[in-house]
Coordinates of C-alpha atoms in Angstrom, one line a residue:
Chain A
M170 CA -63.2 31.5 -21.2
S171 CA -65.7 31.7 -18.2
R172 CA -66.4 35.5 -18.6
A173 CA -69.0 36.6 -21.4
F174 CA -69.7 40.4 -22.6
P175 CA -72.8 39.3 -25.1
A176 CA -73.5 43.4 -25.1
R177 CA -70.3 44.3 -26.2
A178 CA -69.4 41.2 -28.6
R179 CA -69.6 43.4 -31.9
Q180 CA -67.3 46.1 -30.4
P181 CA -64.2 46.6 -31.7
R182 CA -61.4 44.5 -30.8
N183 CA -58.4 45.7 -28.0
V184 CA -56.0 46.6 -30.9
I185 CA -53.5 47.8 -28.8
A186 CA -53.8 45.0 -25.9
T187 CA -53.6 42.6 -28.9
I188 CA -50.7 44.1 -30.6
V189 CA -49.0 43.9 -27.3
L190 CA -49.8 40.3 -26.8
L191 CA -48.6 39.3 -30.2
G192 CA -45.5 41.0 -29.8
A193 CA -45.0 39.1 -26.9
V194 CA -46.0 35.7 -28.6
V195 CA -43.0 36.6 -31.1
Y196 CA -40.8 36.5 -28.4
F197 CA -41.7 33.3 -27.2
L198 CA -41.6 31.9 -30.2
L199 CA -38.8 33.1 -31.8
P200 CA -36.1 30.3 -30.4
I201 CA -38.4 27.3 -31.0
V202 CA -39.0 28.2 -34.6
W203 CA -35.5 29.4 -35.0
V204 CA -34.2 25.7 -33.8
L205 CA -36.9 24.0 -36.1
F206 CA -35.7 25.7 -39.4
S207 CA -32.1 25.7 -38.3
S208 CA -32.5 22.0 -37.7
T209 CA -33.0 21.3 -41.7
K210 CA -29.6 23.2 -42.1
T211 CA -26.0 22.0 -42.5
T212 CA -23.7 24.0 -40.5
G213 CA -22.4 26.3 -43.5
E214 CA -26.1 26.8 -44.5
L215 CA -26.3 28.2 -40.5
F216 CA -24.1 30.9 -41.5
T217 CA -25.2 31.8 -45.1
T218 CA -28.7 31.2 -45.5
P219 CA -31.6 33.6 -44.0
A220 CA -32.5 32.3 -40.5
F221 CA -36.2 31.4 -41.5
S222 CA -35.3 29.4 -44.6
F223 CA -35.2 25.7 -44.6
G224 CA -31.8 24.2 -45.9
S225 CA -31.1 21.0 -47.4
G226 CA -29.7 19.1 -44.2
F227 CA -32.8 18.1 -42.1
F228 CA -32.1 14.4 -43.0
D229 CA -28.2 14.4 -42.5
N230 CA -28.6 16.0 -39.3
I231 CA -31.1 13.5 -38.0
V232 CA -29.1 10.6 -39.1
D233 CA -25.6 12.1 -37.5
L234 CA -27.6 12.9 -34.5
F235 CA -29.0 9.4 -34.0
Q236 CA -25.5 7.9 -34.8
Y237 CA -23.4 10.1 -32.8
Q238 CA -21.6 8.3 -30.1
G239 CA -22.6 4.9 -31.4
G240 CA -26.5 5.6 -31.0
A241 CA -26.3 7.4 -27.8
F242 CA -28.9 10.1 -28.3
A243 CA -31.5 7.5 -28.2
V244 CA -30.3 6.3 -25.2
W245 CA -30.5 9.6 -23.6
L246 CA -34.0 10.5 -25.0
G247 CA -35.0 7.0 -23.4
N248 CA -33.6 7.8 -20.1
S249 CA -35.1 11.4 -20.4
F250 CA -38.6 9.2 -20.4
L251 CA -37.7 7.0 -18.1
Y252 CA -36.8 9.5 -15.4
S253 CA -39.9 11.6 -16.2
I254 CA -42.5 9.0 -16.3
V255 CA -41.3 6.8 -13.3
G256 CA -40.6 9.9 -11.2
A257 CA -43.9 11.5 -12.0
T258 CA -45.4 8.3 -11.2
L259 CA -43.9 7.8 -8.0
S260 CA -44.2 11.2 -6.7
T261 CA -47.8 11.5 -7.6
I262 CA -48.7 8.5 -5.7
V263 CA -46.7 9.5 -2.8
S264 CA -48.3 13.2 -3.0
A265 CA -51.7 11.7 -3.0
A266 CA -51.4 9.5 -0.3
A267 CA -49.9 11.9 1.9
G268 CA -52.2 14.8 0.8
Y269 CA -55.2 13.1 1.4
A270 CA -54.0 11.8 4.9
L271 CA -53.3 15.1 5.8
A272 CA -56.4 16.7 4.6
L273 CA -58.8 14.3 6.2
Y274 CA -57.4 12.7 9.1
D275 CA -56.4 14.1 12.3
F276 CA -53.6 12.0 14.0
P277 CA -51.0 13.0 16.4
G278 CA -47.8 14.6 15.1
K279 CA -49.8 16.1 12.1
K280 CA -48.6 19.8 12.7
A281 CA -45.3 18.7 13.0
I282 CA -45.3 17.2 9.4
M283 CA -47.0 19.9 7.8
I284 CA -44.4 22.5 9.0
G285 CA -41.5 20.1 8.0
L286 CA -43.0 19.5 4.7
L287 CA -43.8 23.5 4.2
A288 CA -40.1 23.8 4.8
G289 CA -38.8 21.6 2.3
V290 CA -41.2 24.0 0.0
L291 CA -39.1 26.7 0.5
L292 CA -35.9 24.6 0.5
P293 CA -34.7 24.7 -3.1
T294 CA -34.5 21.3 -4.4
I295 CA -31.1 22.3 -6.5
T296 CA -29.5 23.5 -3.4
L297 CA -30.0 20.2 -1.8
A298 CA -28.7 18.3 -4.6
I299 CA -25.1 18.5 -3.5
P300 CA -25.9 17.0 -0.1
Q301 CA -28.0 14.6 -1.9
Y302 CA -24.9 13.7 -4.1
M303 CA -22.6 13.1 -1.1
L304 CA -24.8 10.9 1.1
F305 CA -26.1 8.9 -2.0
A306 CA -22.3 8.5 -2.9
Q307 CA -21.7 7.3 0.7
W308 CA -24.4 4.7 0.0
G309 CA -23.1 3.4 -3.7
L310 CA -26.6 5.1 -5.0
T311 CA -24.4 7.4 -7.8
N312 CA -24.6 6.2 -11.2
T313 CA -28.0 4.1 -10.5
Y314 CA -31.4 5.2 -11.9
W315 CA -31.9 5.3 -8.4
A316 CA -30.0 8.7 -7.6
V317 CA -32.5 10.6 -9.9
L318 CA -35.6 8.5 -9.2
I319 CA -35.3 8.7 -5.3
P320 CA -35.1 12.4 -5.1
V321 CA -37.7 13.5 -7.7
S322 CA -40.3 10.8 -6.1
I323 CA -40.7 13.1 -3.2
T324 CA -42.0 16.8 -3.6
P325 CA -43.0 18.8 -0.8
F326 CA -45.0 21.0 -3.4
G327 CA -46.7 18.2 -5.0
I328 CA -47.9 16.9 -1.3
Y329 CA -49.1 20.4 -0.8
L330 CA -50.6 20.8 -3.8
A331 CA -52.7 17.3 -3.4
F332 CA -53.4 18.2 0.4
V333 CA -54.9 21.5 -1.2
Y334 CA -56.7 19.9 -3.8
A335 CA -58.1 17.1 -1.2
K336 CA -59.3 19.7 1.1
A337 CA -61.3 21.3 -1.7
S338 CA -62.5 18.1 -3.3
V339 CA -63.2 15.3 -1.0
P340 CA -66.1 16.1 1.3
V341 CA -65.4 15.0 5.0
E342 CA -69.0 13.7 5.1
L343 CA -68.7 11.3 2.0
L344 CA -66.0 9.5 4.0
E345 CA -68.0 9.3 7.3
A346 CA -71.2 8.2 5.1
G347 CA -68.6 5.3 3.4
R348 CA -67.6 4.2 7.2
V349 CA -70.9 4.1 8.4
D350 CA -71.6 1.9 5.5
G351 CA -68.9 -0.6 6.9
S352 CA -66.5 -0.1 4.1
S353 CA -62.8 0.1 5.2
E354 CA -60.4 2.8 5.0
F355 CA -58.7 1.7 2.2
R356 CA -61.8 0.9 0.1
T357 CA -63.1 4.5 1.2
F358 CA -59.8 5.9 -0.1
S359 CA -59.5 4.0 -3.1
S360 CA -63.4 4.2 -4.2
I361 CA -64.2 7.5 -3.1
G362 CA -61.1 9.5 -2.5
L363 CA -58.8 8.4 -5.4
P364 CA -61.4 9.2 -8.3
L365 CA -62.4 12.7 -6.7
L366 CA -58.4 13.2 -6.5
L367 CA -57.9 12.7 -9.9
P368 CA -58.2 15.9 -11.4
G369 CA -55.6 17.3 -9.1
L370 CA -53.4 14.4 -9.4
V371 CA -53.2 15.0 -13.5
T372 CA -52.0 18.0 -12.9
I373 CA -49.2 17.1 -10.3
F374 CA -48.2 14.6 -12.6
L375 CA -47.7 17.0 -15.6
L376 CA -46.1 19.4 -13.4
Q377 CA -43.8 16.8 -12.0
F378 CA -43.3 15.0 -15.7
I379 CA -42.0 18.5 -17.3
G380 CA -40.0 19.4 -13.8
V381 CA -38.3 16.3 -14.3
W382 CA -37.7 16.0 -18.1
N383 CA -36.4 20.1 -17.7
N384 CA -33.9 19.0 -14.5
F385 CA -30.4 19.6 -15.3
L386 CA -28.1 19.6 -12.2
L387 CA -29.4 16.6 -10.4
P388 CA -28.7 14.2 -13.1
Y389 CA -25.5 16.2 -14.2
I390 CA -24.0 15.8 -10.5
M391 CA -25.5 12.1 -9.5
Q392 CA -24.4 10.4 -13.2
S393 CA -20.9 10.7 -14.0
D394 CA -21.9 7.3 -16.5
A395 CA -22.9 9.1 -20.2
D396 CA -25.1 5.9 -20.5
L397 CA -27.7 7.0 -17.4
A398 CA -27.7 10.8 -18.5
P399 CA -30.8 12.7 -19.8
I400 CA -31.0 14.5 -22.8
T401 CA -30.5 17.8 -20.8
V402 CA -27.2 16.7 -19.6
A403 CA -26.2 15.1 -22.8
M404 CA -26.9 18.2 -24.7
Y405 CA -24.7 20.2 -22.4
L406 CA -21.8 17.6 -22.7
M407 CA -22.6 17.7 -26.5
L408 CA -21.9 21.8 -26.6
N409 CA -19.2 21.7 -24.5
R410 CA -17.5 19.5 -27.1
G411 CA -18.9 21.7 -29.5
G412 CA -17.1 24.5 -28.7
S413 CA -14.2 23.2 -30.3
E414 CA -15.6 21.0 -33.7
P415 CA -18.3 23.6 -34.7
I416 CA -19.6 20.8 -36.9
L417 CA -21.6 19.8 -33.6
Y418 CA -23.5 22.7 -33.9
S419 CA -25.9 21.4 -36.5
I420 CA -26.2 18.1 -34.5
A421 CA -26.7 20.2 -31.4
I422 CA -29.4 22.2 -32.8
A423 CA -31.0 18.9 -34.1
G424 CA -30.6 17.5 -30.9
S425 CA -32.4 20.6 -29.2
A426 CA -35.3 20.1 -31.9
V427 CA -36.0 16.5 -30.8
A428 CA -35.9 17.5 -27.5
V429 CA -38.2 20.4 -27.6
I430 CA -40.7 18.6 -29.8
P431 CA -42.0 15.7 -27.1
V432 CA -42.7 18.6 -24.3
V433 CA -44.0 21.1 -26.1
A434 CA -46.5 18.4 -27.7
F435 CA -47.2 17.3 -24.4
V436 CA -48.0 21.1 -23.1
L437 CA -50.2 21.7 -26.1
L438 CA -51.8 18.4 -25.8
L439 CA -52.7 18.4 -22.3
Q440 CA -53.0 22.2 -21.3
R441 CA -57.1 21.5 -21.1
F442 CA -56.1 18.9 -18.5
W443 CA -54.3 21.3 -16.0
R444 CA -56.0 22.8 -12.9
L445 CA -53.7 25.4 -12.7
D446 CA -56.2 27.2 -10.3
L447 CA -54.9 24.6 -7.9
I448 CA -51.4 26.2 -8.1
S449 CA -52.7 30.0 -8.3
G450 CA -54.8 29.4 -5.0
S451 CA -58.2 30.0 -6.3
I452 CA -59.3 26.8 -6.6
K453 CA -63.2 26.5 -5.9
Chain B
M28 CA -54.3 26.6 6.8
T29 CA -56.9 25.0 9.0
T30 CA -56.9 21.4 10.1
T31 CA -59.8 19.3 10.0
T32 CA -60.7 17.4 12.9
A33 CA -62.6 14.3 12.9
P34 CA -66.0 15.3 14.6
R35 CA -66.3 14.4 18.1
R36 CA -69.6 13.8 19.3
A37 CA -70.0 13.9 22.9
T38 CA -71.3 10.5 24.1
T39 CA -71.9 9.9 27.7
D40 CA -72.5 6.2 27.3
S41 CA -68.5 4.6 27.3
A42 CA -69.5 1.9 25.3
P43 CA -69.8 3.8 22.0
R44 CA -66.9 5.9 23.3
R45 CA -64.5 3.6 23.5
K46 CA -65.8 2.3 20.1
A47 CA -65.3 5.8 18.5
N48 CA -61.6 5.8 20.0
T49 CA -60.9 2.6 18.7
I50 CA -62.1 3.6 15.2
R51 CA -60.1 6.7 15.3
R52 CA -56.9 4.6 16.5
S53 CA -57.3 2.4 13.5
H54 CA -57.7 5.7 11.5
H55 CA -54.3 6.7 12.9
V56 CA -52.9 3.9 11.4
F57 CA -54.6 3.9 8.2
A58 CA -53.2 7.8 7.9
Y59 CA -49.3 7.1 8.8
A60 CA -49.8 4.0 6.5
L61 CA -50.7 7.0 3.9
I62 CA -48.0 9.0 4.7
A63 CA -45.1 6.8 5.4
P64 CA -43.6 6.6 1.9
A65 CA -43.6 10.4 2.2
L66 CA -42.0 10.6 5.3
A67 CA -39.4 8.2 4.4
L68 CA -38.4 9.4 1.3
F69 CA -38.5 13.0 2.8
A70 CA -36.1 11.7 5.5
V71 CA -33.8 9.9 2.7
A72 CA -33.9 13.0 0.4
F73 CA -33.9 16.1 2.7
V74 CA -33.4 15.4 6.0
I75 CA -30.3 12.8 6.3
P76 CA -28.5 14.5 3.6
I77 CA -29.1 18.0 5.5
V78 CA -27.9 16.5 8.4
Y79 CA -24.9 14.7 6.8
S80 CA -23.8 17.8 5.0
I81 CA -24.1 19.9 8.2
G82 CA -21.9 17.0 9.8
L83 CA -19.6 17.1 6.7
S84 CA -19.0 20.9 6.6
M85 CA -17.5 20.6 10.1
F86 CA -14.7 18.2 9.2
S87 CA -11.5 18.7 7.0
R88 CA -10.1 16.5 4.7
E89 CA -6.2 16.8 5.5
A90 CA -3.8 14.4 3.3
G91 CA -2.4 11.4 5.7
S92 CA 1.3 11.1 5.9
G93 CA 2.4 8.7 3.7
G94 CA 1.8 10.0 0.0
A95 CA -0.6 10.8 -2.5
Y96 CA -2.6 7.4 -2.0
A97 CA -2.7 7.3 1.8
P98 CA -6.2 7.6 3.3
K99 CA -7.2 10.9 3.8
E100 CA -7.8 11.7 7.4
D101 CA -11.0 13.6 8.5
A102 CA -10.2 16.3 11.2
F103 CA -12.8 18.2 13.3
V104 CA -12.7 22.1 12.5
G105 CA -16.0 23.4 13.7
L106 CA -16.9 26.2 11.7
G107 CA -13.7 26.2 10.3
N108 CA -14.9 25.9 6.8
Y109 CA -17.9 28.3 7.1
V110 CA -15.0 31.1 8.2
S111 CA -13.1 30.3 5.1
V112 CA -16.1 30.3 2.7
L113 CA -17.1 33.7 4.0
A114 CA -13.6 34.9 3.8
D115 CA -13.3 33.8 0.4
P116 CA -13.5 36.7 -2.1
T117 CA -14.7 34.7 -4.7
F118 CA -17.9 33.8 -2.7
W119 CA -18.5 37.4 -1.9
A120 CA -18.0 38.2 -5.7
S121 CA -20.5 35.2 -6.8
L122 CA -23.2 36.6 -4.2
Q123 CA -22.7 39.9 -5.6
R124 CA -23.3 38.8 -9.3
L125 CA -26.3 36.9 -7.8
A126 CA -27.3 39.9 -6.4
I127 CA -27.3 41.8 -9.6
F128 CA -28.8 39.3 -11.5
A129 CA -32.0 39.0 -9.0
V130 CA -32.3 42.6 -8.3
I131 CA -33.0 43.1 -12.2
M132 CA -34.6 39.6 -13.1
V133 CA -37.4 39.5 -10.3
P134 CA -39.2 42.8 -10.5
L135 CA -38.8 42.2 -14.5
M136 CA -40.3 38.4 -14.5
M137 CA -43.3 39.9 -12.0
L138 CA -43.9 43.2 -13.7
T139 CA -43.7 41.3 -17.1
S140 CA -46.2 38.5 -15.8
I141 CA -48.9 40.6 -14.3
V142 CA -49.1 42.9 -17.5
L143 CA -49.1 39.9 -19.8
A144 CA -51.8 38.5 -17.4
L145 CA -53.9 41.4 -16.9
L146 CA -53.6 41.9 -20.7
L147 CA -54.9 38.4 -21.4
D148 CA -57.8 39.1 -19.1
L149 CA -58.9 42.1 -20.6
P150 CA -62.3 42.0 -23.0
R151 CA -62.1 42.0 -26.5
V152 CA -58.8 40.8 -27.0
G153 CA -57.8 39.3 -30.3
A154 CA -56.4 35.9 -30.8
R155 CA -56.5 35.2 -27.1
A156 CA -56.2 31.3 -26.6
F157 CA -53.5 31.3 -29.3
S158 CA -51.7 33.8 -27.3
R159 CA -52.1 32.4 -24.0
T160 CA -50.4 28.7 -25.5
A161 CA -47.6 30.4 -27.4
I162 CA -47.0 32.6 -23.7
F163 CA -46.9 29.3 -21.8
L164 CA -45.1 26.9 -24.1
P165 CA -41.3 28.0 -23.2
Y166 CA -42.5 26.5 -19.6
G167 CA -42.1 23.0 -21.7
V168 CA -38.5 23.6 -22.6
P169 CA -35.6 22.5 -20.2
S170 CA -33.5 25.5 -19.6
V171 CA -30.4 24.1 -20.8
I172 CA -32.1 23.9 -24.2
A173 CA -33.2 27.2 -23.9
A174 CA -29.8 28.2 -23.0
L175 CA -29.1 26.6 -26.2
M176 CA -31.0 28.1 -28.3
W177 CA -30.3 31.4 -27.4
G178 CA -26.8 31.2 -27.2
F179 CA -27.1 30.4 -30.8
L180 CA -29.7 33.4 -30.9
Y181 CA -26.9 35.5 -29.4
V182 CA -24.0 34.5 -32.0
P183 CA -24.2 37.7 -34.4
E184 CA -23.1 35.9 -37.4
I185 CA -26.2 33.1 -37.0
S186 CA -29.1 35.2 -35.4
P187 CA -32.0 36.5 -36.9
V188 CA -32.3 39.3 -34.6
Y189 CA -28.8 40.6 -35.5
Q190 CA -29.5 40.5 -38.8
L191 CA -33.1 42.0 -38.7
A192 CA -31.4 45.0 -36.5
G193 CA -28.4 45.1 -38.8
S194 CA -30.8 45.7 -42.0
I195 CA -31.9 48.5 -40.2
G196 CA -29.1 49.9 -39.5
L197 CA -29.1 49.1 -36.0
E198 CA -25.9 47.5 -34.3
L199 CA -26.5 45.6 -31.3
P200 CA -23.9 44.9 -28.7
P201 CA -22.5 41.3 -28.7
L202 CA -24.4 40.0 -25.6
L203 CA -21.8 37.0 -24.7
R204 CA -19.2 39.5 -23.7
G205 CA -18.4 41.6 -20.6
D206 CA -21.5 42.8 -18.5
Q207 CA -24.0 42.2 -21.1
I208 CA -23.4 38.4 -20.2
Y209 CA -26.0 39.4 -17.4
T210 CA -28.5 40.6 -20.3
A211 CA -27.7 37.2 -22.1
I212 CA -28.5 35.3 -18.9
I213 CA -31.7 37.3 -17.4
N214 CA -33.0 37.0 -21.1
V215 CA -32.9 33.3 -20.9
V216 CA -34.4 33.1 -17.3
L217 CA -37.3 35.4 -18.3
W218 CA -38.0 33.7 -21.4
G219 CA -38.4 30.4 -19.6
G220 CA -40.2 32.0 -16.5
I221 CA -42.7 34.4 -17.8
G222 CA -45.3 32.0 -19.2
F223 CA -45.7 29.9 -16.2
N224 CA -45.9 32.9 -13.8
A225 CA -48.3 34.9 -16.5
I226 CA -50.2 31.5 -16.6
I227 CA -50.4 31.3 -12.9
I228 CA -51.7 35.0 -12.2
Y229 CA -53.9 34.6 -15.4
T230 CA -55.6 31.5 -13.8
A231 CA -56.3 33.4 -10.5
L232 CA -57.8 36.2 -12.5
Q233 CA -60.5 34.1 -13.9
S234 CA -61.4 33.1 -10.5
L235 CA -62.7 36.6 -10.2
P236 CA -66.4 36.7 -10.1
A237 CA -68.0 38.4 -13.1
E238 CA -70.3 40.5 -10.9
R239 CA -67.7 42.4 -9.6
I240 CA -65.7 43.6 -12.8
D241 CA -69.6 44.5 -14.2
A242 CA -70.4 46.4 -11.0
A243 CA -67.1 48.4 -11.2
R244 CA -67.4 49.0 -14.9
L245 CA -71.4 50.4 -14.1
D246 CA -69.4 52.5 -11.7
G247 CA -67.8 54.3 -14.4
C248 CA -64.4 52.6 -13.9
N249 CA -61.8 52.2 -16.8
E250 CA -60.2 49.1 -17.4
W251 CA -57.0 50.8 -15.7
A252 CA -58.8 51.6 -12.8
I253 CA -60.5 47.8 -12.7
A254 CA -57.1 46.4 -12.9
R255 CA -55.6 48.5 -10.6
H256 CA -58.4 48.1 -8.2
V257 CA -60.4 45.3 -8.5
K258 CA -58.0 42.9 -10.1
L259 CA -54.6 43.4 -8.8
P260 CA -55.6 43.1 -5.1
H261 CA -57.6 39.5 -5.8
V262 CA -54.3 38.1 -7.7
L263 CA -52.0 39.3 -4.7
P264 CA -51.4 35.9 -3.1
A265 CA -51.1 34.5 -6.6
T266 CA -48.7 37.0 -7.5
V267 CA -46.8 36.7 -3.8
L268 CA -46.7 33.0 -4.6
T269 CA -44.8 33.5 -8.0
A270 CA -42.6 36.1 -6.7
L271 CA -41.5 33.4 -4.2
F272 CA -40.8 30.7 -6.9
S273 CA -39.0 33.4 -8.7
I274 CA -36.8 34.3 -6.1
I275 CA -36.1 30.9 -5.0
G276 CA -35.2 29.9 -8.7
A277 CA -33.2 33.2 -8.9
L278 CA -30.9 32.1 -5.8
Q279 CA -30.5 28.6 -7.4
I280 CA -29.4 30.0 -11.1
Y281 CA -27.3 27.3 -12.4
S282 CA -28.5 25.5 -15.6
E283 CA -28.5 28.5 -17.9
P284 CA -24.8 29.9 -17.0
Q285 CA -23.5 26.7 -17.1
M286 CA -24.6 26.0 -20.6
L287 CA -24.0 29.6 -21.7
S288 CA -20.2 29.0 -20.2
S289 CA -19.7 26.4 -23.2
L290 CA -20.0 29.4 -25.7
T291 CA -18.4 32.2 -23.9
T292 CA -15.5 33.2 -21.5
A293 CA -17.5 35.7 -19.7
I294 CA -18.8 33.0 -17.3
H295 CA -16.2 31.4 -15.1
S296 CA -16.6 28.3 -13.0
T297 CA -17.1 30.8 -9.9
F298 CA -19.7 33.1 -11.4
F299 CA -22.5 32.0 -9.3
P300 CA -22.8 30.8 -6.1
L301 CA -24.0 27.2 -6.8
M302 CA -21.2 27.4 -9.9
R303 CA -18.9 27.7 -7.2
V304 CA -20.2 25.0 -4.6
Y305 CA -19.8 22.8 -7.9
R306 CA -16.4 23.8 -8.2
D307 CA -15.5 23.0 -5.0
A308 CA -17.1 19.6 -4.7
F309 CA -15.9 18.2 -8.3
A310 CA -12.8 20.1 -9.4
H311 CA -11.6 20.5 -6.2
D312 CA -12.5 17.6 -4.6
D313 CA -13.3 19.7 -1.4
L314 CA -16.9 18.4 -0.2
N315 CA -16.4 19.8 3.1
S316 CA -16.2 23.1 2.0
A317 CA -18.8 23.0 -0.6
A318 CA -20.9 21.4 2.0
A319 CA -20.6 24.8 4.1
A320 CA -21.2 26.8 1.1
S321 CA -24.5 25.0 -0.1
I322 CA -25.9 25.0 3.8
L323 CA -25.1 29.0 4.0
L324 CA -26.9 29.0 0.5
A325 CA -29.8 27.2 2.0
L326 CA -30.1 29.4 5.0
A327 CA -30.2 32.2 2.9
T328 CA -33.1 30.9 1.0
V329 CA -35.0 30.1 3.7
L330 CA -34.9 33.5 5.4
L331 CA -35.5 35.3 1.9
S332 CA -38.4 33.1 1.6
L333 CA -39.9 33.8 5.1
L334 CA -39.3 37.6 4.5
V335 CA -41.1 37.4 1.4
L336 CA -44.2 35.1 3.2
G337 CA -43.9 37.9 6.1
L338 CA -44.3 40.9 4.1
R339 CA -47.3 39.3 2.4
T340 CA -49.0 38.6 6.3
F341 CA -47.9 42.2 7.2
T342 CA -49.5 43.7 4.1
S343 CA -52.6 41.8 4.0
R344 CA -53.1 42.6 7.6
K345 CA -52.6 46.2 7.1
A346 CA -55.3 45.6 4.3
N347 CA -57.6 44.0 6.4
S348 CA -57.1 46.5 9.4

C-alpha cells in the first residue's frame, strides 16, 4: 500500500468496512470453493451430503474426466493452453510494435490509424465473431487453429495500452540520444524501447492470456471439430449432453474445477506483476 | 490524447535540412514496418469481415430451381434483410430482454464496484490484501464455467445457499424458472465482472496523492465526505471506462445465458440478440439475415459507447467551467 498512517496505526480497525468486505469475499469465493468440494463427490453424494464436505469420488471423477470420450479432456486443455499462449504472445508483439510506433513517431496517416483502432476498441469483438466466421469460412480457415489465433492476435485495446505505456515510459530524448550515437532505429527499439516497455507488455500479455482462455463464442463458432475445441467450448458441450445424463454432472464439476485451477493460480501468482494503473488511466 | 511530433529545429543551411528529412523518411519506413502487422491483422479481423458482412446483408440466398441440391442463387435485396429483421417481433423481444438485463445489471455492477473500491481504500480496514485478491479472483474464471458453477448453485437440491436458507426457514424462489431467470443471469455476470471493475477503480484511487486526503481530513472531513468530494471525482475517468466496458459487455451477452440454457427451459434460442443471430446463422443457415442483425447490433453498440464518451466529455467540461 502506498499510503501509511503511522499516527493512526494503533487506532481500532474499521470494523463495519471489514465485515462488508469479508461478506463480499464469501460471495466471490462461494462458487470456487463449492466446485472444489464438489469435485470430490460422486453424483449420489452431490445430492445427499452437505455442500462443504469431502466426498469419496475425487479419484474416480478425475479418472472419468480424463477418460471421457477417449481422453479428449487433455486435448481440450492443451488447446486452451495453445490458444492462450500463442494468441497472447502474438497479440503482445503486435501491440508493442504498433503502440511504440504510434507513441514515438510522427508519420503521415497516423491520425487515421489511431481513429480506426479506437473505433475497434468500441466495437465488441464478439459482435465481430459472426462476420469473421463468414469470411474465414470463405477462405477455408474455419476448423483450423488459425481461425481462433488470427482474431485474438489483434486487439485494439492492447495497442491502446501499449501506446499509453510507451508514451508514459519511453522518453523521446533517449531515442534521440540513441540516434545521435548512430544506432539504427531497430536497435534503438530493441535495446532502449523494448526494455522500458516490458512491464506494460507483461500486463498486456496477462490480460490477453486470460481473455483468450475465457473466450467461448469465437472458438464455439469457428470450430465444429471437437479436437480443436478449448476447454470452455468443451465444458458447454459436455453440460449440454449432461442434461439427459445426470451422471455427467460429476464429470462436468470435476472439469470445471480443473479448468478453474490454472487461471486462478495464474491470477494469484502474477497479481503482483500487473500494471493495472495502465488500464485505470492513472499511470504516472 | 496528444501526439508527439519529431523535433523540428529551424535550420537555415539546406544540407542539414535535407539530411534531417532523409532521417525522418527512414523513420517513417521503420514506423510503418512496426505498425504493418497490426494493420494487416486489423484488416483481416475487422475491416474485411465488416465489409464482407455488409455485402452479405444486402443479398438473399434463394433456393435455385432444380431440387434441394441445386446451387442457391444470390439475389440483391438492398436493405431488405434489415427491414425483415426490424419487422421481426423476436428481434424486438430479444432487444427488450437485453434492455431489461442491461438496465439492471450495469448500474448494479458500477455501484458495487465503486463501493468495494472505496471500502478497500479506507484506512484501518482488516484483511485488505486477502479481500482484494478474493474479489479479483472471478476475473480469471471463464464466463461459461462461472455460469456452470452458479447453474449448479441454483439447483435447490444441491445448492448450499438453498440449504442454508432452508435451515433458517427461508424459502428462496427457484432462479431457473420464469422471470427469475434474469436474476440468475445477472448474478453470474456481476460475479464475474465486479472484481475487475472494482480493482481498476481501486488502482485509480491508489494514484490519489496522500496529501490531498490528509488535507481534507485536517479540514475536518469525515471518510464519507472524503469519498464523496475527493476520491470520487478523482476516479471518474476510470469509472467511465469501466462503465463503457460494462455496457459493451452487456450488449454482447452470450456465454452465460447460453451455458445456463442447458439447465433450464426459461432461456430459448432467441432470448438475447446475439443468441438470435447465432440461431439465424447456424440453425437456420440464413447468413444474410444474421449479417444484417449483427451489423445493427454493432452499430447500436458503437452509438451507445459514443454516447457514454460524449457524456463524459460533457460532464468534465461542465466541471471545468
